[in-house]
Amino acid sequence: MNEHPEELKKLSAIATDLEFNTDLRTKAIEQLGNVSSHESLLALLDLAANEKLTVKEREIAIKQALKIIKSSPQ
């Protein structure tokens, strides 16, 4: 489960760094969704709750989190 902790930290940092442009932050959010782990799901939910991000970025985080939830075994 903890196979990608450094990658997740880096992607989360990029996604929340307002110094970066929106496209780069959006790509980082999408990459978090591609990791498809419990930790990446939690990171995406944190991003969705981050009021400093744009509404579009928060919606993408929710969309990626939902993708992980739907792909998990029942």
Short mmCIF file of N, CA and C in Angstrom, two decimals:
data_model
loop_
_atom_site.label_atom_id
_atom_site.label_comp_id
_atom_site.label_asym_id
_atom_site.label_seq_id
_atom_site.Cartn_x
_atom_site.Cartn_y
_atom_site.Cartn_z
N MET A 1 0.81 -1.20 0.00
CA MET A 1 0.00 0.00 0.00
C MET A 1 0.86 1.26 0.00
N ASN A 2 2.00 1.20 0.65
CA ASN A 2 2.86 2.38 0.73
C ASN A 2 3.95 2.35 -0.33
N GLU A 3 3.62 1.91 -1.53
CA GLU A 3 4.62 1.78 -2.57
C GLU A 3 4.99 3.12 -3.20
N HIS A 4 4.11 4.12 -3.12
CA HIS A 4 4.35 5.38 -3.82
C HIS A 4 4.27 6.60 -2.90
N PRO A 5 4.69 6.53 -1.65
CA PRO A 5 4.48 7.69 -0.77
C PRO A 5 5.19 8.96 -1.23
N GLU A 6 6.40 8.83 -1.74
CA GLU A 6 7.14 10.02 -2.20
C GLU A 6 6.49 10.62 -3.44
N GLU A 7 6.06 9.76 -4.35
CA GLU A 7 5.39 10.24 -5.57
C GLU A 7 4.10 10.98 -5.20
N LEU A 8 3.35 10.43 -4.26
CA LEU A 8 2.11 11.07 -3.83
C LEU A 8 2.38 12.42 -3.19
N LYS A 9 3.42 12.49 -2.36
CA LYS A 9 3.77 13.76 -1.72
C LYS A 9 4.15 14.81 -2.76
N LYS A 10 4.94 14.40 -3.75
CA LYS A 10 5.37 15.34 -4.79
C LYS A 10 4.18 15.82 -5.62
N LEU A 11 3.31 14.88 -6.01
CA LEU A 11 2.15 15.25 -6.81
C LEU A 11 1.21 16.16 -6.03
N SER A 12 1.01 15.87 -4.75
CA SER A 12 0.17 16.72 -3.92
C SER A 12 0.77 18.11 -3.77
N ALA A 13 2.08 18.17 -3.63
CA ALA A 13 2.75 19.46 -3.50
C ALA A 13 2.61 20.28 -4.78
N ILE A 14 2.75 19.64 -5.91
CA ILE A 14 2.59 20.34 -7.19
C ILE A 14 1.15 20.81 -7.34
N ALA A 15 0.20 19.95 -6.98
CA ALA A 15 -1.22 20.28 -7.15
C ALA A 15 -1.66 21.46 -6.29
N THR A 16 -0.98 21.67 -5.18
CA THR A 16 -1.39 22.75 -4.27
C THR A 16 -0.50 24.00 -4.38
N ASP A 17 0.56 23.92 -5.17
CA ASP A 17 1.48 25.06 -5.30
C ASP A 17 0.90 26.07 -6.29
N LEU A 18 0.41 27.17 -5.78
CA LEU A 18 -0.23 28.18 -6.61
C LEU A 18 0.76 28.95 -7.48
N GLU A 19 2.05 28.72 -7.29
CA GLU A 19 3.08 29.32 -8.15
C GLU A 19 3.08 28.65 -9.53
N PHE A 20 2.64 27.39 -9.58
CA PHE A 20 2.58 26.67 -10.85
C PHE A 20 1.31 27.07 -11.60
N ASN A 21 1.34 26.91 -12.93
CA ASN A 21 0.14 27.24 -13.70
C ASN A 21 -0.93 26.17 -13.53
N THR A 22 -2.14 26.52 -13.89
CA THR A 22 -3.29 25.64 -13.70
C THR A 22 -3.13 24.31 -14.43
N ASP A 23 -2.57 24.33 -15.64
CA ASP A 23 -2.40 23.10 -16.40
C ASP A 23 -1.51 22.09 -15.67
N LEU A 24 -0.42 22.57 -15.11
CA LEU A 24 0.49 21.67 -14.40
C LEU A 24 -0.17 21.11 -13.14
N ARG A 25 -0.87 21.96 -12.40
CA ARG A 25 -1.57 21.49 -11.20
C ARG A 25 -2.65 20.46 -11.58
N THR A 26 -3.36 20.71 -12.67
CA THR A 26 -4.40 19.77 -13.13
C THR A 26 -3.79 18.43 -13.50
N LYS A 27 -2.65 18.45 -14.19
CA LYS A 27 -1.99 17.19 -14.55
C LYS A 27 -1.54 16.42 -13.32
N ALA A 28 -1.09 17.13 -12.30
CA ALA A 28 -0.69 16.46 -11.06
C ALA A 28 -1.90 15.80 -10.40
N ILE A 29 -3.04 16.47 -10.43
CA ILE A 29 -4.27 15.89 -9.86
C ILE A 29 -4.66 14.64 -10.63
N GLU A 30 -4.58 14.70 -11.95
CA GLU A 30 -4.92 13.54 -12.77
C GLU A 30 -3.96 12.38 -12.52
N GLN A 31 -2.69 12.68 -12.31
CA GLN A 31 -1.72 11.63 -12.01
C GLN A 31 -2.00 10.98 -10.67
N LEU A 32 -2.47 11.76 -9.70
CA LEU A 32 -2.87 11.17 -8.42
C LEU A 32 -3.99 10.16 -8.64
N GLY A 33 -4.90 10.48 -9.52
CA GLY A 33 -5.98 9.55 -9.84
C GLY A 33 -5.48 8.29 -10.51
N ASN A 34 -4.41 8.40 -11.28
CA ASN A 34 -3.86 7.23 -11.97
C ASN A 34 -3.15 6.26 -11.02
N VAL A 35 -2.73 6.76 -9.87
CA VAL A 35 -2.06 5.88 -8.90
C VAL A 35 -3.04 4.87 -8.33
N SER A 36 -4.29 5.26 -8.16
CA SER A 36 -5.38 4.37 -7.73
C SER A 36 -5.08 3.59 -6.46
N SER A 37 -4.68 4.29 -5.43
CA SER A 37 -4.47 3.64 -4.14
C SER A 37 -5.30 4.36 -3.08
N HIS A 38 -5.37 3.76 -1.92
CA HIS A 38 -6.11 4.39 -0.81
C HIS A 38 -5.48 5.74 -0.46
N GLU A 39 -4.15 5.77 -0.46
CA GLU A 39 -3.45 7.01 -0.13
C GLU A 39 -3.71 8.10 -1.16
N SER A 40 -3.74 7.72 -2.44
CA SER A 40 -4.02 8.73 -3.47
C SER A 40 -5.47 9.20 -3.38
N LEU A 41 -6.38 8.32 -3.00
CA LEU A 41 -7.77 8.72 -2.79
C LEU A 41 -7.86 9.77 -1.68
N LEU A 42 -7.16 9.54 -0.59
CA LEU A 42 -7.16 10.51 0.51
C LEU A 42 -6.55 11.84 0.09
N ALA A 43 -5.47 11.77 -0.70
CA ALA A 43 -4.84 12.99 -1.18
C ALA A 43 -5.79 13.77 -2.09
N LEU A 44 -6.52 13.06 -2.93
CA LEU A 44 -7.48 13.72 -3.82
C LEU A 44 -8.62 14.36 -3.03
N LEU A 45 -9.07 13.69 -1.99
CA LEU A 45 -10.13 14.27 -1.17
C LEU A 45 -9.63 15.52 -0.44
N ASP A 46 -8.37 15.50 -0.02
CA ASP A 46 -7.78 16.70 0.59
C ASP A 46 -7.74 17.85 -0.41
N LEU A 47 -7.39 17.53 -1.65
CA LEU A 47 -7.36 18.57 -2.69
C LEU A 47 -8.76 19.12 -2.96
N ALA A 48 -9.74 18.24 -2.97
CA ALA A 48 -11.11 18.67 -3.22
C ALA A 48 -11.60 19.61 -2.11
N ALA A 49 -11.07 19.46 -0.93
CA ALA A 49 -11.47 20.31 0.20
C ALA A 49 -10.63 21.59 0.30
N ASN A 50 -9.61 21.71 -0.52
CA ASN A 50 -8.71 22.86 -0.46
C ASN A 50 -9.35 24.06 -1.16
N GLU A 51 -9.77 25.03 -0.40
CA GLU A 51 -10.46 26.19 -0.94
C GLU A 51 -9.55 27.16 -1.69
N LYS A 52 -8.25 26.95 -1.61
CA LYS A 52 -7.32 27.81 -2.34
C LYS A 52 -7.24 27.42 -3.82
N LEU A 53 -7.62 26.18 -4.13
CA LEU A 53 -7.61 25.73 -5.52
C LEU A 53 -8.84 26.26 -6.24
N THR A 54 -8.77 26.29 -7.56
CA THR A 54 -9.93 26.74 -8.33
C THR A 54 -11.04 25.70 -8.25
N VAL A 55 -12.25 26.12 -8.55
CA VAL A 55 -13.38 25.19 -8.54
C VAL A 55 -13.13 24.07 -9.54
N LYS A 56 -12.59 24.40 -10.71
CA LYS A 56 -12.31 23.39 -11.73
C LYS A 56 -11.34 22.33 -11.21
N GLU A 57 -10.27 22.78 -10.54
CA GLU A 57 -9.28 21.84 -10.00
C GLU A 57 -9.91 20.96 -8.92
N ARG A 58 -10.75 21.54 -8.10
CA ARG A 58 -11.41 20.76 -7.05
C ARG A 58 -12.37 19.74 -7.66
N GLU A 59 -13.05 20.13 -8.74
CA GLU A 59 -13.95 19.20 -9.41
C GLU A 59 -13.18 18.04 -10.05
N ILE A 60 -12.02 18.34 -10.61
CA ILE A 60 -11.18 17.29 -11.19
C ILE A 60 -10.72 16.33 -10.10
N ALA A 61 -10.37 16.85 -8.94
CA ALA A 61 -9.96 16.00 -7.82
C ALA A 61 -11.10 15.07 -7.41
N ILE A 62 -12.33 15.60 -7.37
CA ILE A 62 -13.48 14.77 -7.02
C ILE A 62 -13.71 13.70 -8.09
N LYS A 63 -13.59 14.10 -9.34
CA LYS A 63 -13.77 13.15 -10.45
C LYS A 63 -12.75 12.02 -10.37
N GLN A 64 -11.50 12.36 -10.08
CA GLN A 64 -10.45 11.35 -9.97
C GLN A 64 -10.69 10.44 -8.76
N ALA A 65 -11.14 11.03 -7.66
CA ALA A 65 -11.44 10.23 -6.46
C ALA A 65 -12.58 9.26 -6.75
N LEU A 66 -13.58 9.72 -7.46
CA LEU A 66 -14.72 8.86 -7.81
C LEU A 66 -14.27 7.72 -8.71
N LYS A 67 -13.34 8.00 -9.61
CA LYS A 67 -12.80 6.97 -10.48
C LYS A 67 -12.13 5.86 -9.67
N ILE A 68 -11.39 6.26 -8.63
CA ILE A 68 -10.73 5.28 -7.78
C ILE A 68 -11.76 4.46 -7.01
N ILE A 69 -12.78 5.12 -6.50
CA ILE A 69 -13.82 4.44 -5.73
C ILE A 69 -14.54 3.42 -6.61
N LYS A 70 -14.88 3.82 -7.81
CA LYS A 70 -15.60 2.91 -8.72
C LYS A 70 -14.76 1.73 -9.16
N SER A 71 -13.46 1.90 -9.21
CA SER A 71 -12.59 0.82 -9.67
C SER A 71 -12.20 -0.15 -8.55
N SER A 72 -12.52 0.20 -7.31
CA SER A 72 -12.14 -0.66 -6.20
C SER A 72 -13.06 -1.88 -6.14
N PRO A 73 -12.52 -3.02 -5.69
CA PRO A 73 -13.34 -4.22 -5.59
C PRO A 73 -14.44 -4.05 -4.54
N GLN A 74 -15.55 -4.71 -4.80
CA GLN A 74 -16.69 -4.56 -3.89
C GLN A 74 -16.68 -5.56 -2.78
#
